[in-house]
Amino acid sequence: MTGAKKKKKGMLWSKMHTLQCEDIIQWCRRRLPILDWAPHYNLKENLLPDTVSGIMLAVQQVTQGLAFAVLSSVHPVFGLYGSLFPAIIYAIFGMGHHVATGTFALTSLISANAVERIVPQNIQNLTTQSNTSVLGLSDFEMQRIRVAAAVSFLGGVIQVAMFVLQLGSATFIVTEPVISAMTTGAATHVVTSQVKYLLGIKMPYISGPLGFFYIYAYVFENIKSVRLEALLLSLLSIVVLVLVKELNEQFKRKIKVVLPVDLVLIIAASFACYCTNMENTYGLEVVGHIPQGIPSPRAPPMSILSAVITEAFGVALVGYVASLALAQGSAKKFKYSIDDNQEFLAHGLSNIVSSFFFCIPSAAAMGRTAGLYSTGAKTQVACLISCIFVLIVIYAIGPLLYWLPMCVLASIIVVGLKGMLIQFRDLKKYWNVDKIDWGIWVSTYVFTICFAANVGLLFGVVCTIAIVIGRFPRAMTLSIKNMKEMEFKVKTEMESETLQQVKIISINNPLVFLNAKKFYTDLMNIIQKENACNQPLDDISKCEQNTLLNSLSNGNCNEEALQSCPNEKYSLILDCSGFTFFDYSGVSMLVELYMDCKGRNVDVLLAHCTASLIKALKYYGNLDSEKPIFFESVSAAISHIHANKNLSKFNDHSEV
């Protein structure tokens, strides 16, 4: 008896031990995505494109690192460190395969507020001019980077705390118009911050409410102090960059490797400045001394964390929202999924760990991510390869950048922000799809310009929620037309090849950012049941669902009747009479559903669409113009299916 008990206890312990090991392995794979994709990395297919993309990315990382460090009011060398460590951490913990993390214009602007407030420029003469033991930099420069590192550290802690609280699921309240307006406004701020370098004038640091307008007022008041040499060199650099990048984009399918015009321009400008001694002859400002090597890690000063909490929250929220938008776009483009909460962890750890290596706050940048797209990157290995070349710059090439003119560096930054600035074109799209979203975009942009990116983001979110709360009580949740007891009988010859299954789903809620993602998920779950073929092929079922409050799995639909053979043609009719109103996010998700269904060989027909919905869908999406999609009623859509596919027969169609 005792032996049996011991044996039973041993088996139970073995099962518990196995279960715990499996749980630990699953947790590690979930929290360390690199363990999921790295073992399956295809060297033969992916290494070459990743290497090419990594080299091109390294050029962007170096130039943007130098410029964004200056934007953050710290020594340029710290931007190189900010291009190295965050990229490594994100490659381990991040889920975006084509997301380039590093220095970021928006977070640099925010951290600059803390740096200039705590260590202002006017105390430079009061501090000791002796060099410190860290890279031979002055005490003033080290005080400034410690403030920026503190902002990075506390911002990362906030992001990790949001991961622990699982707040990633709440990011749906930050809609696409709000993100677009906020990033466009922030890009406008960055361009404004580079005006002093483009024009070659000396300007004090100006920030705070309406600081954007005070900067241009100062420029116009001191227009006579503009250096013509800096202005001409800036214009020449911008023209060359725009022209060559447009040619690269136009002929990228014909040429295997695009011309790294940023690198060529840096080399040419530095060499010309060195040969002609522009710094002394024309008074052009240059990057200056770049120390070699990486200093030993040091903890950020904890004593000033309370003084930078405002900037830390701005870095945490703005950096995460901008990075998540790029990760979601990458996942959508290349057909994989990401976890919003895991992104909180990845960016939080990137900021925390990097702060110990004198790094400014980091996030993903649109220009670098778009560069990975265009150069054919396959995985995060491209970012890791770029880190190798950034290391080479830090240890070997950095001192050669001494002669790089700041006006050329500013030109590279301005042209690199093109992707954000052309989001002004979205205004026409929002006006045609939903004028309320257009108004939210404009007001969010104005608030971002007048105040700051984090203020604009907060205003956009509050404004969006308030408008939806105001619109929902007036929304009709039921269709006026009675759809019960519709019966169809068609007499045709029995041809198994032409049998088709039709599903009719009525959506009785507005389609807005609150329920758009759930609407898409629920309908795709129904379509995926197509893989089984347990049911007769002549069923037509209709299920009225509330996509905002109830999931389809909890409804009264006969789920078995929603299954079909994978070899059969499958049609989905959406009764849109319940779409009493919609926004840009809803239209975007409806078009995405249509395109995904088209790829799955599923025909989507829309019935009872309002004129405004039809106009919005036609404007937004590249819908199939060869065959009709919109129908006045469900019966008209079914008649169209009969006429084109020659269905054998239909049984009774009832609404459950």
PDB file of C-alpha atoms in Angstrom, residues 233-493:
ATOM      1  CA  LEU A 233      24.618  74.218 -48.730  1.00  0.00           C
ATOM      2  CA  SER A 234      21.343  73.249 -47.041  1.00  0.00           C
ATOM      3  CA  LEU A 235      19.312  73.845 -50.213  1.00  0.00           C
ATOM      4  CA  LEU A 236      21.815  71.889 -52.313  1.00  0.00           C
ATOM      5  CA  SER A 237      21.774  68.987 -49.847  1.00  0.00           C
ATOM      6  CA  ILE A 238      17.954  68.872 -49.738  1.00  0.00           C
ATOM      7  CA  VAL A 239      17.664  68.940 -53.529  1.00  0.00           C
ATOM      8  CA  VAL A 240      20.231  66.140 -53.939  1.00  0.00           C
ATOM      9  CA  LEU A 241      18.626  63.990 -51.225  1.00  0.00           C
ATOM     10  CA  VAL A 242      15.082  64.366 -52.548  1.00  0.00           C
ATOM     11  CA  LEU A 243      16.079  63.832 -56.166  1.00  0.00           C
ATOM     12  CA  VAL A 244      18.200  60.723 -55.567  1.00  0.00           C
ATOM     13  CA  LYS A 245      15.689  59.159 -53.155  1.00  0.00           C
ATOM     14  CA  GLU A 246      12.863  59.664 -55.641  1.00  0.00           C
ATOM     15  CA  LEU A 247      14.970  58.023 -58.350  1.00  0.00           C
ATOM     16  CA  ASN A 248      15.792  55.142 -56.000  1.00  0.00           C
ATOM     17  CA  GLU A 249      12.112  54.663 -55.268  1.00  0.00           C
ATOM     18  CA  GLN A 250      11.147  54.817 -58.938  1.00  0.00           C
ATOM     19  CA  PHE A 251      13.785  52.350 -60.142  1.00  0.00           C
ATOM     20  CA  LYS A 252      14.085  50.088 -57.091  1.00  0.00           C
ATOM     21  CA  ARG A 253      12.665  47.150 -59.054  1.00  0.00           C
ATOM     22  CA  LYS A 254      15.302  47.499 -61.771  1.00  0.00           C
ATOM     23  CA  ILE A 255      18.345  47.985 -59.526  1.00  0.00           C
ATOM     24  CA  LYS A 256      19.411  45.447 -56.929  1.00  0.00           C
ATOM     25  CA  VAL A 257      21.018  47.906 -54.481  1.00  0.00           C
ATOM     26  CA  VAL A 258      19.827  51.491 -53.999  1.00  0.00           C
ATOM     27  CA  LEU A 259      22.349  54.313 -53.801  1.00  0.00           C
ATOM     28  CA  PRO A 260      23.053  55.240 -50.137  1.00  0.00           C
ATOM     29  CA  VAL A 261      22.804  58.956 -50.852  1.00  0.00           C
ATOM     30  CA  ASP A 262      22.922  59.877 -47.142  1.00  0.00           C
ATOM     31  CA  LEU A 263      26.327  58.211 -46.774  1.00  0.00           C
ATOM     32  CA  VAL A 264      27.640  59.720 -50.003  1.00  0.00           C
ATOM     33  CA  LEU A 265      26.514  63.190 -48.958  1.00  0.00           C
ATOM     34  CA  ILE A 266      28.098  62.859 -45.494  1.00  0.00           C
ATOM     35  CA  ILE A 267      31.438  61.792 -46.977  1.00  0.00           C
ATOM     36  CA  ALA A 268      31.382  64.502 -49.672  1.00  0.00           C
ATOM     37  CA  ALA A 269      30.335  67.299 -47.310  1.00  0.00           C
ATOM     38  CA  SER A 270      32.861  66.318 -44.636  1.00  0.00           C
ATOM     39  CA  PHE A 271      35.682  66.098 -47.191  1.00  0.00           C
ATOM     40  CA  ALA A 272      34.749  69.467 -48.748  1.00  0.00           C
ATOM     41  CA  CYS A 273      34.519  71.109 -45.315  1.00  0.00           C
ATOM     42  CA  TYR A 274      37.925  69.701 -44.340  1.00  0.00           C
ATOM     43  CA  CYS A 275      39.622  70.788 -47.559  1.00  0.00           C
ATOM     44  CA  THR A 276      38.186  74.323 -47.579  1.00  0.00           C
ATOM     45  CA  ASN A 277      38.261  74.809 -43.788  1.00  0.00           C
ATOM     46  CA  MET A 278      34.638  75.988 -43.838  1.00  0.00           C
ATOM     47  CA  GLU A 279      34.470  76.075 -40.061  1.00  0.00           C
ATOM     48  CA  ASN A 280      36.959  78.960 -39.847  1.00  0.00           C
ATOM     49  CA  THR A 281      36.602  80.488 -43.306  1.00  0.00           C
ATOM     50  CA  TYR A 282      32.803  80.755 -43.479  1.00  0.00           C
ATOM     51  CA  GLY A 283      31.879  80.182 -39.849  1.00  0.00           C
ATOM     52  CA  LEU A 284      29.887  77.028 -40.543  1.00  0.00           C
ATOM     53  CA  GLU A 285      29.005  74.992 -37.475  1.00  0.00           C
ATOM     54  CA  VAL A 286      30.294  71.405 -37.602  1.00  0.00           C
ATOM     55  CA  VAL A 287      29.565  68.304 -35.540  1.00  0.00           C
ATOM     56  CA  GLY A 288      32.860  68.529 -33.699  1.00  0.00           C
ATOM     57  CA  HIS A 289      34.874  65.983 -31.761  1.00  0.00           C
ATOM     58  CA  ILE A 290      33.357  62.475 -31.546  1.00  0.00           C
ATOM     59  CA  PRO A 291      35.038  60.386 -28.803  1.00  0.00           C
ATOM     60  CA  GLN A 292      35.936  56.789 -29.543  1.00  0.00           C
ATOM     61  CA  GLY A 293      34.638  53.797 -27.622  1.00  0.00           C
ATOM     62  CA  ILE A 294      31.794  53.059 -25.233  1.00  0.00           C
ATOM     63  CA  PRO A 295      31.999  54.100 -21.571  1.00  0.00           C
ATOM     64  CA  SER A 296      31.386  51.636 -18.761  1.00  0.00           C
ATOM     65  CA  PRO A 297      27.734  51.503 -17.670  1.00  0.00           C
ATOM     66  CA  ARG A 298      26.546  53.790 -14.921  1.00  0.00           C
ATOM     67  CA  ALA A 299      23.140  54.104 -13.254  1.00  0.00           C
ATOM     68  CA  PRO A 300      21.098  57.229 -14.086  1.00  0.00           C
ATOM     69  CA  PRO A 301      20.816  59.775 -11.236  1.00  0.00           C
ATOM     70  CA  MET A 302      17.802  58.688  -9.184  1.00  0.00           C
ATOM     71  CA  SER A 303      17.689  61.995  -7.308  1.00  0.00           C
ATOM     72  CA  ILE A 304      16.200  63.865 -10.279  1.00  0.00           C
ATOM     73  CA  LEU A 305      13.535  61.324 -11.281  1.00  0.00           C
ATOM     74  CA  SER A 306      10.805  63.344  -9.602  1.00  0.00           C
ATOM     75  CA  ALA A 307      11.868  66.417 -11.596  1.00  0.00           C
ATOM     76  CA  VAL A 308      11.532  64.658 -14.992  1.00  0.00           C
ATOM     77  CA  ILE A 309       8.314  62.704 -14.421  1.00  0.00           C
ATOM     78  CA  THR A 310       6.322  64.870 -16.862  1.00  0.00           C
ATOM     79  CA  GLU A 311       8.810  64.302 -19.692  1.00  0.00           C
ATOM     80  CA  ALA A 312       9.061  60.608 -18.765  1.00  0.00           C
ATOM     81  CA  PHE A 313       5.308  60.132 -19.224  1.00  0.00           C
ATOM     82  CA  GLY A 314       5.513  61.945 -22.552  1.00  0.00           C
ATOM     83  CA  VAL A 315       8.371  59.717 -23.720  1.00  0.00           C
ATOM     84  CA  ALA A 316       6.556  56.565 -22.557  1.00  0.00           C
ATOM     85  CA  LEU A 317       3.238  57.354 -24.249  1.00  0.00           C
ATOM     86  CA  VAL A 318       4.331  59.161 -27.412  1.00  0.00           C
ATOM     87  CA  GLY A 319       7.195  56.748 -28.104  1.00  0.00           C
ATOM     88  CA  TYR A 320       5.029  53.702 -27.543  1.00  0.00           C
ATOM     89  CA  VAL A 321       2.090  54.932 -29.641  1.00  0.00           C
ATOM     90  CA  ALA A 322       4.312  55.891 -32.588  1.00  0.00           C
ATOM     91  CA  SER A 323       6.251  52.603 -32.357  1.00  0.00           C
ATOM     92  CA  LEU A 324       3.112  50.471 -32.030  1.00  0.00           C
ATOM     93  CA  ALA A 325       1.609  52.072 -35.127  1.00  0.00           C
ATOM     94  CA  LEU A 326       4.718  51.092 -37.114  1.00  0.00           C
ATOM     95  CA  ALA A 327       4.733  47.559 -35.667  1.00  0.00           C
ATOM     96  CA  GLN A 328       1.056  47.073 -36.499  1.00  0.00           C
ATOM     97  CA  GLY A 329       1.625  48.386 -40.018  1.00  0.00           C
ATOM     98  CA  SER A 330       4.551  45.999 -40.433  1.00  0.00           C
ATOM     99  CA  ALA A 331       2.508  43.053 -39.149  1.00  0.00           C
ATOM    100  CA  LYS A 332      -0.375  43.923 -41.457  1.00  0.00           C
ATOM    101  CA  LYS A 333       1.907  44.303 -44.476  1.00  0.00           C
ATOM    102  CA  PHE A 334       3.812  41.051 -43.971  1.00  0.00           C
ATOM    103  CA  LYS A 335       0.965  38.939 -42.503  1.00  0.00           C
ATOM    104  CA  TYR A 336       2.046  38.198 -38.954  1.00  0.00           C
ATOM    105  CA  SER A 337       0.706  39.194 -35.558  1.00  0.00           C
ATOM    106  CA  ILE A 338       2.062  41.224 -32.657  1.00  0.00           C
ATOM    107  CA  ASP A 339       1.131  41.482 -28.997  1.00  0.00           C
ATOM    108  CA  ASP A 340       0.447  45.074 -27.908  1.00  0.00           C
ATOM    109  CA  ASN A 341       1.458  44.303 -24.315  1.00  0.00           C
ATOM    110  CA  GLN A 342       4.709  42.656 -25.393  1.00  0.00           C
ATOM    111  CA  GLU A 343       5.591  45.846 -27.258  1.00  0.00           C
ATOM    112  CA  PHE A 344       5.232  47.733 -23.972  1.00  0.00           C
ATOM    113  CA  LEU A 345       7.776  45.350 -22.433  1.00  0.00           C
ATOM    114  CA  ALA A 346      10.165  45.532 -25.392  1.00  0.00           C
ATOM    115  CA  HIS A 347      10.293  49.331 -25.548  1.00  0.00           C
ATOM    116  CA  GLY A 348      10.327  49.640 -21.770  1.00  0.00           C
ATOM    117  CA  LEU A 349      13.361  47.400 -21.434  1.00  0.00           C
ATOM    118  CA  SER A 350      15.027  49.163 -24.377  1.00  0.00           C
ATOM    119  CA  ASN A 351      14.789  52.469 -22.516  1.00  0.00           C
ATOM    120  CA  ILE A 352      15.732  51.071 -19.092  1.00  0.00           C
ATOM    121  CA  VAL A 353      18.801  49.093 -20.166  1.00  0.00           C
ATOM    122  CA  SER A 354      20.008  51.790 -22.557  1.00  0.00           C
ATOM    123  CA  SER A 355      19.816  54.473 -19.859  1.00  0.00           C
ATOM    124  CA  PHE A 356      22.724  52.755 -18.074  1.00  0.00           C
ATOM    125  CA  PHE A 357      24.865  53.338 -21.204  1.00  0.00           C
ATOM    126  CA  PHE A 358      24.247  57.114 -21.484  1.00  0.00           C
ATOM    127  CA  CYS A 359      21.492  56.802 -24.110  1.00  0.00           C
ATOM    128  CA  ILE A 360      18.723  59.274 -24.891  1.00  0.00           C
ATOM    129  CA  PRO A 361      15.098  57.976 -24.997  1.00  0.00           C
ATOM    130  CA  SER A 362      14.386  55.618 -27.885  1.00  0.00           C
ATOM    131  CA  ALA A 363      11.489  54.467 -30.053  1.00  0.00           C
ATOM    132  CA  ALA A 364      10.862  53.197 -33.581  1.00  0.00           C
ATOM    133  CA  ALA A 365      11.165  55.724 -36.413  1.00  0.00           C
ATOM    134  CA  MET A 366       9.070  55.824 -39.561  1.00  0.00           C
ATOM    135  CA  GLY A 367      11.961  56.669 -41.887  1.00  0.00           C
ATOM    136  CA  ARG A 368      14.146  53.779 -40.731  1.00  0.00           C
ATOM    137  CA  THR A 369      11.238  51.331 -40.784  1.00  0.00           C
ATOM    138  CA  ALA A 370      10.296  52.415 -44.300  1.00  0.00           C
ATOM    139  CA  GLY A 371      13.948  51.925 -45.258  1.00  0.00           C
ATOM    140  CA  LEU A 372      13.766  48.314 -44.090  1.00  0.00           C
ATOM    141  CA  TYR A 373      10.684  47.829 -46.279  1.00  0.00           C
ATOM    142  CA  SER A 374      12.311  49.288 -49.377  1.00  0.00           C
ATOM    143  CA  THR A 375      15.591  47.399 -49.002  1.00  0.00           C
ATOM    144  CA  GLY A 376      13.885  44.024 -48.582  1.00  0.00           C
ATOM    145  CA  ALA A 377      14.675  43.195 -44.956  1.00  0.00           C
ATOM    146  CA  LYS A 378      13.270  39.864 -43.781  1.00  0.00           C
ATOM    147  CA  THR A 379      13.801  39.754 -40.008  1.00  0.00           C
ATOM    148  CA  GLN A 380      15.284  41.634 -37.039  1.00  0.00           C
ATOM    149  CA  VAL A 381      18.685  40.266 -38.096  1.00  0.00           C
ATOM    150  CA  ALA A 382      18.899  43.358 -40.322  1.00  0.00           C
ATOM    151  CA  CYS A 383      18.794  45.560 -37.200  1.00  0.00           C
ATOM    152  CA  LEU A 384      21.416  43.424 -35.469  1.00  0.00           C
ATOM    153  CA  ILE A 385      23.701  43.688 -38.512  1.00  0.00           C
ATOM    154  CA  SER A 386      23.238  47.471 -38.481  1.00  0.00           C
ATOM    155  CA  CYS A 387      24.437  47.451 -34.864  1.00  0.00           C
ATOM    156  CA  ILE A 388      27.731  45.901 -35.993  1.00  0.00           C
ATOM    157  CA  PHE A 389      28.343  48.806 -38.380  1.00  0.00           C
ATOM    158  CA  VAL A 390      27.296  51.347 -35.731  1.00  0.00           C
ATOM    159  CA  LEU A 391      29.934  49.763 -33.457  1.00  0.00           C
ATOM    160  CA  ILE A 392      32.527  50.228 -36.210  1.00  0.00           C
ATOM    161  CA  VAL A 393      31.591  53.907 -36.406  1.00  0.00           C
ATOM    162  CA  ILE A 394      31.839  54.273 -32.607  1.00  0.00           C
ATOM    163  CA  TYR A 395      35.270  52.648 -32.357  1.00  0.00           C
ATOM    164  CA  ALA A 396      36.897  53.663 -35.654  1.00  0.00           C
ATOM    165  CA  ILE A 397      35.081  56.101 -37.941  1.00  0.00           C
ATOM    166  CA  GLY A 398      33.543  58.478 -35.390  1.00  0.00           C
ATOM    167  CA  PRO A 399      36.440  60.996 -35.229  1.00  0.00           C
ATOM    168  CA  LEU A 400      36.259  61.448 -39.022  1.00  0.00           C
ATOM    169  CA  LEU A 401      32.781  62.971 -38.611  1.00  0.00           C
ATOM    170  CA  TYR A 402      34.306  66.040 -36.948  1.00  0.00           C
ATOM    171  CA  TRP A 403      34.029  68.072 -40.179  1.00  0.00           C
ATOM    172  CA  LEU A 404      30.417  67.194 -40.991  1.00  0.00           C
ATOM    173  CA  PRO A 405      28.510  70.528 -41.334  1.00  0.00           C
ATOM    174  CA  MET A 406      25.460  70.776 -39.088  1.00  0.00           C
ATOM    175  CA  CYS A 407      23.434  72.259 -41.955  1.00  0.00           C
ATOM    176  CA  VAL A 408      23.996  69.079 -43.987  1.00  0.00           C
ATOM    177  CA  LEU A 409      23.032  66.946 -41.003  1.00  0.00           C
ATOM    178  CA  ALA A 410      19.875  69.053 -40.550  1.00  0.00           C
ATOM    179  CA  SER A 411      19.049  68.607 -44.239  1.00  0.00           C
ATOM    180  CA  ILE A 412      19.278  64.830 -43.887  1.00  0.00           C
ATOM    181  CA  ILE A 413      16.895  64.959 -40.904  1.00  0.00           C
ATOM    182  CA  VAL A 414      14.362  67.182 -42.697  1.00  0.00           C
ATOM    183  CA  VAL A 415      14.286  64.961 -45.781  1.00  0.00           C
ATOM    184  CA  GLY A 416      14.070  61.884 -43.552  1.00  0.00           C
ATOM    185  CA  LEU A 417      10.851  63.291 -42.074  1.00  0.00           C
ATOM    186  CA  LYS A 418       9.178  63.303 -45.471  1.00  0.00           C
ATOM    187  CA  GLY A 419       7.140  60.203 -44.612  1.00  0.00           C
ATOM    188  CA  MET A 420       5.588  61.994 -41.633  1.00  0.00           C
ATOM    189  CA  LEU A 421       5.116  65.355 -43.327  1.00  0.00           C
ATOM    190  CA  ILE A 422       3.257  63.954 -46.343  1.00  0.00           C
ATOM    191  CA  GLN A 423       0.594  62.695 -43.964  1.00  0.00           C
ATOM    192  CA  PHE A 424      -1.032  66.054 -44.692  1.00  0.00           C
ATOM    193  CA  ARG A 425      -2.453  64.235 -47.709  1.00  0.00           C
ATOM    194  CA  ASP A 426      -4.547  62.163 -45.289  1.00  0.00           C
ATOM    195  CA  LEU A 427      -6.792  65.196 -44.808  1.00  0.00           C
ATOM    196  CA  LYS A 428      -8.491  64.584 -48.149  1.00  0.00           C
ATOM    197  CA  LYS A 429      -9.007  60.929 -47.231  1.00  0.00           C
ATOM    198  CA  TYR A 430     -10.553  61.726 -43.866  1.00  0.00           C
ATOM    199  CA  TRP A 431     -12.791  64.408 -45.391  1.00  0.00           C
ATOM    200  CA  ASN A 432     -14.214  61.926 -47.890  1.00  0.00           C
ATOM    201  CA  VAL A 433     -14.589  59.068 -45.389  1.00  0.00           C
ATOM    202  CA  ASP A 434     -15.692  60.788 -42.172  1.00  0.00           C
ATOM    203  CA  LYS A 435     -15.664  64.549 -41.643  1.00  0.00           C
ATOM    204  CA  ILE A 436     -15.602  64.144 -37.862  1.00  0.00           C
ATOM    205  CA  ASP A 437     -12.273  62.285 -38.143  1.00  0.00           C
ATOM    206  CA  TRP A 438     -11.096  65.140 -40.361  1.00  0.00           C
ATOM    207  CA  GLY A 439     -11.954  67.576 -37.585  1.00  0.00           C
ATOM    208  CA  ILE A 440     -10.160  65.427 -35.000  1.00  0.00           C
ATOM    209  CA  TRP A 441      -7.048  65.338 -37.209  1.00  0.00           C
ATOM    210  CA  VAL A 442      -6.967  69.111 -37.648  1.00  0.00           C
ATOM    211  CA  SER A 443      -7.605  69.896 -33.971  1.00  0.00           C
ATOM    212  CA  THR A 444      -5.020  67.329 -32.786  1.00  0.00           C
ATOM    213  CA  TYR A 445      -2.439  68.782 -35.175  1.00  0.00           C
ATOM    214  CA  VAL A 446      -3.150  72.329 -33.958  1.00  0.00           C
ATOM    215  CA  PHE A 447      -2.795  71.278 -30.305  1.00  0.00           C
ATOM    216  CA  THR A 448       0.462  69.461 -31.094  1.00  0.00           C
ATOM    217  CA  ILE A 449       1.857  72.532 -32.851  1.00  0.00           C
ATOM    218  CA  CYS A 450       0.766  74.964 -30.151  1.00  0.00           C
ATOM    219  CA  PHE A 451       1.826  72.855 -27.174  1.00  0.00           C
ATOM    220  CA  ALA A 452       3.627  69.503 -27.542  1.00  0.00           C
ATOM    221  CA  ALA A 453       3.244  65.987 -28.940  1.00  0.00           C
ATOM    222  CA  ASN A 454       2.059  64.483 -25.650  1.00  0.00           C
ATOM    223  CA  VAL A 455      -0.537  67.248 -25.199  1.00  0.00           C
ATOM    224  CA  GLY A 456      -1.785  66.749 -28.746  1.00  0.00           C
ATOM    225  CA  LEU A 457      -2.008  62.988 -28.225  1.00  0.00           C
ATOM    226  CA  LEU A 458      -3.985  63.415 -25.002  1.00  0.00           C
ATOM    227  CA  PHE A 459      -6.343  65.938 -26.619  1.00  0.00           C
ATOM    228  CA  GLY A 460      -6.941  63.663 -29.628  1.00  0.00           C
ATOM    229  CA  VAL A 461      -7.802  60.664 -27.430  1.00  0.00           C
ATOM    230  CA  VAL A 462     -10.150  62.661 -25.174  1.00  0.00           C
ATOM    231  CA  CYS A 463     -11.800  64.309 -28.167  1.00  0.00           C
ATOM    232  CA  THR A 464     -12.338  60.950 -29.911  1.00  0.00           C
ATOM    233  CA  ILE A 465     -13.882  59.335 -26.827  1.00  0.00           C
ATOM    234  CA  ALA A 466     -16.138  62.331 -26.189  1.00  0.00           C
ATOM    235  CA  ILE A 467     -17.455  62.325 -29.753  1.00  0.00           C
ATOM    236  CA  VAL A 468     -18.186  58.590 -29.712  1.00  0.00           C
ATOM    237  CA  ILE A 469     -19.954  58.879 -26.352  1.00  0.00           C
ATOM    238  CA  GLY A 470     -22.051  61.679 -27.828  1.00  0.00           C
ATOM    239  CA  ARG A 471     -22.921  59.727 -30.978  1.00  0.00           C
ATOM    240  CA  PHE A 472     -23.736  56.307 -29.509  1.00  0.00           C
ATOM    241  CA  PRO A 473     -26.937  57.227 -27.616  1.00  0.00           C
ATOM    242  CA  ARG A 474     -28.486  58.436 -30.878  1.00  0.00           C
ATOM    243  CA  ALA A 475     -27.519  55.287 -32.770  1.00  0.00           C
ATOM    244  CA  MET A 476     -30.212  52.853 -33.956  1.00  0.00           C
ATOM    245  CA  THR A 477     -29.357  49.307 -32.945  1.00  0.00           C
ATOM    246  CA  LEU A 478     -32.034  47.480 -34.948  1.00  0.00           C
ATOM    247  CA  SER A 479     -32.841  47.290 -38.631  1.00  0.00           C
ATOM    248  CA  ILE A 480     -36.194  48.821 -39.598  1.00  0.00           C
ATOM    249  CA  LYS A 481     -36.940  46.243 -42.275  1.00  0.00           C
ATOM    250  CA  ASN A 482     -38.258  42.894 -41.064  1.00  0.00           C
ATOM    251  CA  MET A 483     -36.008  40.124 -42.384  1.00  0.00           C
ATOM    252  CA  LYS A 484     -37.954  37.153 -40.953  1.00  0.00           C
ATOM    253  CA  GLU A 485     -39.285  34.184 -42.894  1.00  0.00           C
ATOM    254  CA  MET A 486     -37.532  34.937 -46.197  1.00  0.00           C
ATOM    255  CA  GLU A 487     -37.773  31.944 -48.476  1.00  0.00           C
ATOM    256  CA  PHE A 488     -35.964  31.250 -51.719  1.00  0.00           C
ATOM    257  CA  LYS A 489     -36.545  28.381 -54.128  1.00  0.00           C
ATOM    258  CA  VAL A 490     -34.566  27.956 -57.306  1.00  0.00           C
ATOM    259  CA  LYS A 491     -35.036  25.057 -59.679  1.00  0.00           C
ATOM    260  CA  THR A 492     -31.838  24.095 -61.490  1.00  0.00           C
ATOM    261  CA  GLU A 493     -30.089  20.929 -62.434  1.00  0.00           C
TER     262      GLU A 493
END
